[in-house]
Amino acid sequence: MPKFGNEKQAVAVKSQLQQIARPMYNNPPVHGALVVSTVLGNPDLKQLCLKEVKGMADRIIGIRSSLRENIEKLGSPLSWEHITNQIGMFCYSGMTLEQVDRLTNEYHIYMTRNGRISMAGVTTGNVEYSWLKLSMKLQKLL
């Protein structure tokens, strides 16, 4: 580690380095805009990007359908239409704070405390387990 002449000089150097670094962290939208501009400005990259976004959207739609099918197969007395009616990367489950806390503490099924589920965290590998446990637990909580 380099030695500085004195503490005052070390403070001055640190200040200069912070001034150089600060714009890199305070203005991230510029970086994102440059990435988008590069991708959309290149026909091959744009096609690849659109294909990947479509794949992601299709996966989420499929997971939503699978979630609903799994929980309805288990005979839940609740309506779960909202899972497939909603769009996007998150699903509002309608669960109460108490239900969410018990699912997290007892079954390690995680979501925000207002019942919002991240669809990115639900996979074909865990959808059956998650919803079997969720359905069983919800039936006990009702």
Short mmCIF file of N, CA and C in Angstrom, two decimals:
data_model
loop_
_atom_site.label_atom_id
_atom_site.label_comp_id
_atom_site.label_asym_id
_atom_site.label_seq_id
_atom_site.Cartn_x
_atom_site.Cartn_y
_atom_site.Cartn_z
N MET A 1 0.85 -1.17 0.00
CA MET A 1 0.00 0.00 0.00
C MET A 1 0.90 1.24 0.00
N PRO A 2 0.62 2.18 -0.91
CA PRO A 2 1.50 3.36 -0.98
C PRO A 2 1.37 4.22 0.27
N LYS A 3 2.45 4.84 0.63
CA LYS A 3 2.44 5.75 1.77
C LYS A 3 2.34 7.18 1.27
N PHE A 4 1.55 7.96 1.97
CA PHE A 4 1.43 9.36 1.63
C PHE A 4 2.33 10.16 2.55
N GLY A 5 2.69 11.36 2.09
CA GLY A 5 3.58 12.20 2.87
C GLY A 5 3.01 12.53 4.24
N ASN A 6 1.71 12.77 4.30
CA ASN A 6 1.09 13.07 5.59
C ASN A 6 -0.42 12.85 5.48
N GLU A 7 -1.07 12.98 6.60
CA GLU A 7 -2.51 12.74 6.63
C GLU A 7 -3.28 13.76 5.79
N LYS A 8 -2.83 14.99 5.77
CA LYS A 8 -3.49 16.05 4.98
C LYS A 8 -3.45 15.70 3.49
N GLN A 9 -2.33 15.21 3.03
CA GLN A 9 -2.19 14.83 1.63
C GLN A 9 -3.09 13.63 1.31
N ALA A 10 -3.18 12.67 2.22
CA ALA A 10 -4.04 11.50 2.02
C ALA A 10 -5.51 11.92 1.89
N VAL A 11 -5.93 12.86 2.72
CA VAL A 11 -7.31 13.36 2.66
C VAL A 11 -7.56 14.05 1.32
N ALA A 12 -6.59 14.82 0.84
CA ALA A 12 -6.73 15.52 -0.43
C ALA A 12 -6.84 14.53 -1.59
N VAL A 13 -6.02 13.50 -1.58
CA VAL A 13 -6.06 12.48 -2.64
C VAL A 13 -7.40 11.76 -2.62
N LYS A 14 -7.86 11.39 -1.42
CA LYS A 14 -9.15 10.70 -1.29
C LYS A 14 -10.27 11.57 -1.85
N SER A 15 -10.22 12.85 -1.55
CA SER A 15 -11.24 13.78 -2.04
C SER A 15 -11.25 13.83 -3.57
N GLN A 16 -10.06 13.87 -4.17
CA GLN A 16 -9.96 13.91 -5.63
C GLN A 16 -10.51 12.61 -6.25
N LEU A 17 -10.19 11.48 -5.65
CA LEU A 17 -10.69 10.19 -6.15
C LEU A 17 -12.22 10.11 -6.03
N GLN A 18 -12.76 10.64 -4.95
CA GLN A 18 -14.21 10.65 -4.79
C GLN A 18 -14.88 11.52 -5.84
N GLN A 19 -14.25 12.64 -6.19
CA GLN A 19 -14.80 13.52 -7.22
C GLN A 19 -14.80 12.83 -8.59
N ILE A 20 -13.79 12.02 -8.84
CA ILE A 20 -13.74 11.29 -10.11
C ILE A 20 -14.81 10.19 -10.13
N ALA A 21 -14.96 9.48 -9.02
CA ALA A 21 -15.88 8.34 -8.96
C ALA A 21 -17.35 8.75 -8.86
N ARG A 22 -17.63 9.85 -8.17
CA ARG A 22 -19.02 10.23 -7.90
C ARG A 22 -19.90 10.29 -9.15
N PRO A 23 -19.49 10.93 -10.24
CA PRO A 23 -20.37 10.97 -11.42
C PRO A 23 -20.65 9.58 -12.00
N MET A 24 -19.73 8.66 -11.82
CA MET A 24 -19.94 7.30 -12.33
C MET A 24 -21.10 6.62 -11.62
N TYR A 25 -21.31 6.94 -10.35
CA TYR A 25 -22.37 6.32 -9.58
C TYR A 25 -23.63 7.16 -9.51
N ASN A 26 -23.51 8.46 -9.60
CA ASN A 26 -24.67 9.34 -9.47
C ASN A 26 -25.47 9.46 -10.75
N ASN A 27 -24.91 9.05 -11.88
CA ASN A 27 -25.60 9.22 -13.16
C ASN A 27 -25.75 7.91 -13.93
N PRO A 28 -26.21 6.84 -13.30
CA PRO A 28 -26.31 5.57 -14.02
C PRO A 28 -27.29 5.58 -15.20
N PRO A 29 -28.34 6.45 -15.24
CA PRO A 29 -29.22 6.41 -16.41
C PRO A 29 -28.49 6.64 -17.73
N VAL A 30 -27.39 7.38 -17.70
CA VAL A 30 -26.62 7.60 -18.92
C VAL A 30 -26.08 6.27 -19.44
N HIS A 31 -25.60 5.44 -18.54
CA HIS A 31 -25.06 4.15 -18.95
C HIS A 31 -26.15 3.27 -19.56
N GLY A 32 -27.30 3.23 -18.92
CA GLY A 32 -28.41 2.44 -19.43
C GLY A 32 -28.86 2.92 -20.81
N ALA A 33 -28.93 4.22 -20.97
CA ALA A 33 -29.34 4.78 -22.25
C ALA A 33 -28.35 4.42 -23.35
N LEU A 34 -27.07 4.42 -23.01
CA LEU A 34 -26.06 4.04 -24.00
C LEU A 34 -26.18 2.57 -24.39
N VAL A 35 -26.46 1.71 -23.42
CA VAL A 35 -26.65 0.29 -23.72
C VAL A 35 -27.86 0.11 -24.62
N VAL A 36 -28.97 0.74 -24.28
CA VAL A 36 -30.19 0.63 -25.09
C VAL A 36 -29.94 1.16 -26.50
N SER A 37 -29.27 2.29 -26.59
CA SER A 37 -28.97 2.87 -27.90
C SER A 37 -28.11 1.92 -28.74
N THR A 38 -27.13 1.30 -28.12
CA THR A 38 -26.27 0.35 -28.84
C THR A 38 -27.06 -0.85 -29.31
N VAL A 39 -27.89 -1.41 -28.42
CA VAL A 39 -28.66 -2.61 -28.77
C VAL A 39 -29.69 -2.30 -29.85
N LEU A 40 -30.45 -1.23 -29.66
CA LEU A 40 -31.50 -0.92 -30.62
C LEU A 40 -30.96 -0.37 -31.94
N GLY A 41 -29.75 0.15 -31.90
CA GLY A 41 -29.13 0.68 -33.11
C GLY A 41 -28.49 -0.38 -33.99
N ASN A 42 -28.38 -1.59 -33.49
CA ASN A 42 -27.78 -2.69 -34.25
C ASN A 42 -28.87 -3.71 -34.54
N PRO A 43 -29.24 -3.92 -35.82
CA PRO A 43 -30.35 -4.82 -36.15
C PRO A 43 -30.19 -6.24 -35.57
N ASP A 44 -28.99 -6.78 -35.57
CA ASP A 44 -28.79 -8.13 -35.04
C ASP A 44 -29.00 -8.17 -33.53
N LEU A 45 -28.44 -7.18 -32.82
CA LEU A 45 -28.62 -7.12 -31.37
C LEU A 45 -30.08 -6.86 -31.00
N LYS A 46 -30.74 -6.04 -31.80
CA LYS A 46 -32.15 -5.74 -31.53
C LYS A 46 -32.99 -7.00 -31.65
N GLN A 47 -32.77 -7.78 -32.70
CA GLN A 47 -33.52 -9.02 -32.90
C GLN A 47 -33.26 -9.99 -31.75
N LEU A 48 -32.00 -10.11 -31.34
CA LEU A 48 -31.65 -10.98 -30.22
C LEU A 48 -32.34 -10.52 -28.94
N CYS A 49 -32.32 -9.23 -28.70
CA CYS A 49 -32.95 -8.67 -27.50
C CYS A 49 -34.46 -8.95 -27.51
N LEU A 50 -35.12 -8.70 -28.63
CA LEU A 50 -36.56 -8.95 -28.73
C LEU A 50 -36.88 -10.43 -28.51
N LYS A 51 -36.05 -11.29 -29.05
CA LYS A 51 -36.24 -12.74 -28.87
C LYS A 51 -36.12 -13.12 -27.39
N GLU A 52 -35.11 -12.56 -26.71
CA GLU A 52 -34.90 -12.87 -25.30
C GLU A 52 -36.01 -12.31 -24.42
N VAL A 53 -36.49 -11.11 -24.72
CA VAL A 53 -37.59 -10.52 -23.96
C VAL A 53 -38.85 -11.35 -24.15
N LYS A 54 -39.11 -11.79 -25.37
CA LYS A 54 -40.28 -12.64 -25.65
C LYS A 54 -40.16 -13.95 -24.87
N GLY A 55 -38.97 -14.53 -24.85
CA GLY A 55 -38.76 -15.77 -24.10
C GLY A 55 -39.04 -15.59 -22.61
N MET A 56 -38.59 -14.45 -22.06
CA MET A 56 -38.82 -14.16 -20.65
C MET A 56 -40.32 -13.98 -20.38
N ALA A 57 -40.99 -13.24 -21.24
CA ALA A 57 -42.43 -13.01 -21.06
C ALA A 57 -43.20 -14.33 -21.16
N ASP A 58 -42.84 -15.15 -22.13
CA ASP A 58 -43.51 -16.45 -22.28
C ASP A 58 -43.28 -17.34 -21.06
N ARG A 59 -42.07 -17.30 -20.51
CA ARG A 59 -41.78 -18.11 -19.31
C ARG A 59 -42.65 -17.66 -18.14
N ILE A 60 -42.78 -16.36 -17.96
CA ILE A 60 -43.60 -15.85 -16.85
C ILE A 60 -45.06 -16.22 -17.05
N ILE A 61 -45.56 -16.13 -18.26
CA ILE A 61 -46.95 -16.52 -18.55
C ILE A 61 -47.14 -18.00 -18.23
N GLY A 62 -46.18 -18.83 -18.64
CA GLY A 62 -46.25 -20.26 -18.36
C GLY A 62 -46.21 -20.57 -16.87
N ILE A 63 -45.35 -19.87 -16.15
CA ILE A 63 -45.26 -20.07 -14.70
C ILE A 63 -46.55 -19.65 -14.02
N ARG A 64 -47.13 -18.55 -14.46
CA ARG A 64 -48.41 -18.11 -13.90
C ARG A 64 -49.48 -19.18 -14.09
N SER A 65 -49.55 -19.74 -15.30
CA SER A 65 -50.53 -20.80 -15.58
C SER A 65 -50.27 -22.02 -14.71
N SER A 66 -49.01 -22.39 -14.59
CA SER A 66 -48.64 -23.54 -13.79
C SER A 66 -48.97 -23.33 -12.31
N LEU A 67 -48.71 -22.13 -11.81
CA LEU A 67 -49.05 -21.81 -10.42
C LEU A 67 -50.54 -21.99 -10.18
N ARG A 68 -51.31 -21.41 -11.05
CA ARG A 68 -52.77 -21.48 -10.89
C ARG A 68 -53.25 -22.93 -10.98
N GLU A 69 -52.77 -23.67 -11.97
CA GLU A 69 -53.17 -25.07 -12.12
C GLU A 69 -52.82 -25.88 -10.88
N ASN A 70 -51.60 -25.70 -10.37
CA ASN A 70 -51.16 -26.47 -9.20
C ASN A 70 -52.02 -26.19 -7.98
N ILE A 71 -52.31 -24.94 -7.73
CA ILE A 71 -53.07 -24.63 -6.52
C ILE A 71 -54.54 -25.03 -6.68
N GLU A 72 -55.09 -24.91 -7.89
CA GLU A 72 -56.48 -25.31 -8.10
C GLU A 72 -56.63 -26.83 -8.03
N LYS A 73 -55.61 -27.58 -8.47
CA LYS A 73 -55.63 -29.04 -8.38
C LYS A 73 -55.72 -29.51 -6.93
N LEU A 74 -55.18 -28.72 -6.04
CA LEU A 74 -55.17 -29.09 -4.63
C LEU A 74 -56.47 -28.74 -3.92
N GLY A 75 -57.42 -28.19 -4.67
CA GLY A 75 -58.74 -27.93 -4.11
C GLY A 75 -58.84 -26.71 -3.22
N SER A 76 -58.06 -25.69 -3.49
CA SER A 76 -58.15 -24.47 -2.70
C SER A 76 -59.55 -23.87 -2.82
N PRO A 77 -60.12 -23.43 -1.72
CA PRO A 77 -61.45 -22.83 -1.77
C PRO A 77 -61.43 -21.39 -2.32
N LEU A 78 -60.26 -20.85 -2.53
CA LEU A 78 -60.13 -19.47 -3.01
C LEU A 78 -60.06 -19.42 -4.53
N SER A 79 -60.41 -18.28 -5.08
CA SER A 79 -60.25 -18.05 -6.52
C SER A 79 -58.83 -17.57 -6.77
N TRP A 80 -58.16 -18.18 -7.76
CA TRP A 80 -56.79 -17.80 -8.10
C TRP A 80 -56.69 -17.26 -9.53
N GLU A 81 -57.83 -16.80 -10.08
CA GLU A 81 -57.83 -16.23 -11.44
C GLU A 81 -56.88 -15.06 -11.58
N HIS A 82 -56.71 -14.32 -10.50
CA HIS A 82 -55.87 -13.13 -10.57
C HIS A 82 -54.43 -13.46 -10.96
N ILE A 83 -53.98 -14.69 -10.69
CA ILE A 83 -52.62 -15.07 -11.05
C ILE A 83 -52.42 -15.00 -12.56
N THR A 84 -53.39 -15.49 -13.31
CA THR A 84 -53.26 -15.48 -14.77
C THR A 84 -53.84 -14.21 -15.39
N ASN A 85 -54.64 -13.49 -14.66
CA ASN A 85 -55.18 -12.22 -15.19
C ASN A 85 -54.17 -11.09 -15.10
N GLN A 86 -53.29 -11.17 -14.10
CA GLN A 86 -52.26 -10.14 -13.96
C GLN A 86 -51.16 -10.36 -14.99
N ILE A 87 -50.41 -9.31 -15.26
CA ILE A 87 -49.26 -9.42 -16.16
C ILE A 87 -48.04 -8.85 -15.47
N GLY A 88 -46.87 -9.18 -15.97
CA GLY A 88 -45.66 -8.60 -15.44
C GLY A 88 -44.88 -9.56 -14.57
N MET A 89 -43.84 -9.03 -13.95
CA MET A 89 -42.91 -9.84 -13.19
C MET A 89 -43.33 -10.10 -11.75
N PHE A 90 -44.42 -9.48 -11.31
CA PHE A 90 -44.87 -9.67 -9.94
C PHE A 90 -46.34 -10.06 -9.93
N CYS A 91 -46.72 -10.79 -8.91
CA CYS A 91 -48.09 -11.25 -8.76
C CYS A 91 -48.55 -10.88 -7.35
N TYR A 92 -49.66 -10.19 -7.27
CA TYR A 92 -50.23 -9.88 -5.97
C TYR A 92 -51.13 -11.05 -5.56
N SER A 93 -50.77 -11.68 -4.46
CA SER A 93 -51.47 -12.89 -4.04
C SER A 93 -52.75 -12.61 -3.26
N GLY A 94 -52.83 -11.46 -2.63
CA GLY A 94 -53.98 -11.16 -1.79
C GLY A 94 -53.87 -11.71 -0.39
N MET A 95 -52.71 -12.29 -0.06
CA MET A 95 -52.53 -12.85 1.27
C MET A 95 -52.31 -11.75 2.30
N THR A 96 -52.70 -12.07 3.52
CA THR A 96 -52.54 -11.12 4.62
C THR A 96 -51.10 -11.16 5.12
N LEU A 97 -50.74 -10.17 5.90
CA LEU A 97 -49.42 -10.10 6.51
C LEU A 97 -49.15 -11.35 7.35
N GLU A 98 -50.14 -11.79 8.10
CA GLU A 98 -49.98 -12.97 8.94
C GLU A 98 -49.73 -14.22 8.11
N GLN A 99 -50.47 -14.37 7.01
CA GLN A 99 -50.28 -15.53 6.13
C GLN A 99 -48.88 -15.52 5.52
N VAL A 100 -48.44 -14.36 5.05
CA VAL A 100 -47.11 -14.24 4.45
C VAL A 100 -46.03 -14.59 5.47
N ASP A 101 -46.16 -14.05 6.67
CA ASP A 101 -45.16 -14.33 7.71
C ASP A 101 -45.09 -15.81 8.05
N ARG A 102 -46.22 -16.46 8.13
CA ARG A 102 -46.22 -17.89 8.46
C ARG A 102 -45.64 -18.72 7.32
N LEU A 103 -45.94 -18.35 6.08
CA LEU A 103 -45.35 -19.07 4.94
C LEU A 103 -43.84 -18.93 4.94
N THR A 104 -43.37 -17.74 5.22
CA THR A 104 -41.93 -17.50 5.25
C THR A 104 -41.28 -18.27 6.40
N ASN A 105 -41.83 -18.14 7.59
CA ASN A 105 -41.22 -18.75 8.77
C ASN A 105 -41.31 -20.26 8.80
N GLU A 106 -42.41 -20.82 8.31
CA GLU A 106 -42.61 -22.26 8.43
C GLU A 106 -42.24 -23.05 7.17
N TYR A 107 -42.36 -22.41 5.99
CA TYR A 107 -42.14 -23.15 4.74
C TYR A 107 -41.05 -22.55 3.86
N HIS A 108 -40.50 -21.44 4.27
CA HIS A 108 -39.45 -20.78 3.50
C HIS A 108 -39.92 -20.42 2.10
N ILE A 109 -41.16 -19.99 2.00
CA ILE A 109 -41.70 -19.44 0.76
C ILE A 109 -41.69 -17.94 0.95
N TYR A 110 -40.90 -17.25 0.13
CA TYR A 110 -40.63 -15.84 0.35
C TYR A 110 -41.38 -14.95 -0.64
N MET A 111 -41.86 -13.84 -0.12
CA MET A 111 -42.52 -12.80 -0.90
C MET A 111 -42.50 -11.54 -0.07
N THR A 112 -42.88 -10.42 -0.66
CA THR A 112 -42.94 -9.20 0.14
C THR A 112 -44.06 -9.36 1.16
N ARG A 113 -43.99 -8.59 2.21
CA ARG A 113 -44.95 -8.77 3.31
C ARG A 113 -46.37 -8.36 2.93
N ASN A 114 -46.52 -7.66 1.80
CA ASN A 114 -47.88 -7.34 1.35
C ASN A 114 -48.43 -8.43 0.42
N GLY A 115 -47.69 -9.56 0.28
CA GLY A 115 -48.17 -10.68 -0.51
C GLY A 115 -47.76 -10.66 -1.96
N ARG A 116 -46.86 -9.76 -2.34
CA ARG A 116 -46.42 -9.67 -3.73
C ARG A 116 -45.35 -10.73 -3.99
N ILE A 117 -45.59 -11.55 -5.00
CA ILE A 117 -44.68 -12.65 -5.33
C ILE A 117 -43.86 -12.26 -6.56
N SER A 118 -42.55 -12.45 -6.49
CA SER A 118 -41.69 -12.23 -7.65
C SER A 118 -41.77 -13.45 -8.55
N MET A 119 -42.27 -13.28 -9.75
CA MET A 119 -42.41 -14.40 -10.67
C MET A 119 -41.05 -14.91 -11.14
N ALA A 120 -40.03 -14.08 -11.06
CA ALA A 120 -38.68 -14.50 -11.45
C ALA A 120 -38.16 -15.57 -10.50
N GLY A 121 -38.65 -15.59 -9.27
CA GLY A 121 -38.20 -16.56 -8.29
C GLY A 121 -38.95 -17.88 -8.34
N VAL A 122 -40.00 -17.93 -9.14
CA VAL A 122 -40.77 -19.17 -9.28
C VAL A 122 -40.31 -19.84 -10.57
N THR A 123 -39.88 -21.09 -10.44
CA THR A 123 -39.36 -21.81 -11.60
C THR A 123 -40.12 -23.11 -11.79
N THR A 124 -39.87 -23.76 -12.91
CA THR A 124 -40.51 -25.06 -13.13
C THR A 124 -40.03 -26.07 -12.09
N GLY A 125 -38.86 -25.83 -11.51
CA GLY A 125 -38.32 -26.72 -10.50
C GLY A 125 -38.92 -26.55 -9.12
N ASN A 126 -39.48 -25.36 -8.82
CA ASN A 126 -40.02 -25.16 -7.47
C ASN A 126 -41.51 -24.84 -7.44
N VAL A 127 -42.13 -24.73 -8.59
CA VAL A 127 -43.52 -24.31 -8.63
C VAL A 127 -44.44 -25.31 -7.94
N GLU A 128 -44.19 -26.57 -8.12
CA GLU A 128 -45.06 -27.57 -7.50
C GLU A 128 -44.89 -27.58 -5.98
N TYR A 129 -43.66 -27.57 -5.50
CA TYR A 129 -43.39 -27.54 -4.05
C TYR A 129 -43.99 -26.29 -3.43
N SER A 130 -43.68 -25.16 -4.02
CA SER A 130 -44.13 -23.89 -3.45
C SER A 130 -45.64 -23.85 -3.32
N TRP A 131 -46.33 -24.26 -4.34
CA TRP A 131 -47.78 -24.12 -4.32
C TRP A 131 -48.46 -25.25 -3.57
N LEU A 132 -47.84 -26.41 -3.49
CA LEU A 132 -48.38 -27.45 -2.62
C LEU A 132 -48.34 -26.96 -1.18
N LYS A 133 -47.20 -26.44 -0.75
CA LYS A 133 -47.06 -25.94 0.61
C LYS A 133 -47.97 -24.73 0.83
N LEU A 134 -48.02 -23.84 -0.15
CA LEU A 134 -48.85 -22.65 -0.03
C LEU A 134 -50.32 -23.03 0.12
N SER A 135 -50.79 -23.94 -0.72
CA SER A 135 -52.19 -24.33 -0.67
C SER A 135 -52.52 -24.99 0.66
N MET A 136 -51.64 -25.90 1.10
CA MET A 136 -51.87 -26.57 2.38
C MET A 136 -51.92 -25.56 3.51
N LYS A 137 -50.99 -24.63 3.47
CA LYS A 137 -50.91 -23.65 4.55
C LYS A 137 -52.11 -22.72 4.52
N LEU A 138 -52.50 -22.25 3.34
CA LEU A 138 -53.63 -21.32 3.26
C LEU A 138 -54.92 -21.98 3.74
N GLN A 139 -55.08 -23.26 3.42
CA GLN A 139 -56.30 -23.95 3.88
C GLN A 139 -56.34 -24.00 5.40
N LYS A 140 -55.18 -24.12 6.03
CA LYS A 140 -55.12 -24.12 7.49
C LYS A 140 -55.35 -22.71 8.06
N LEU A 141 -54.97 -21.69 7.28
CA LEU A 141 -55.07 -20.32 7.77
C LEU A 141 -56.45 -19.72 7.57
N LEU A 142 -57.26 -20.32 6.71
CA LEU A 142 -58.57 -19.74 6.41
C LEU A 142 -59.56 -19.96 7.55
#
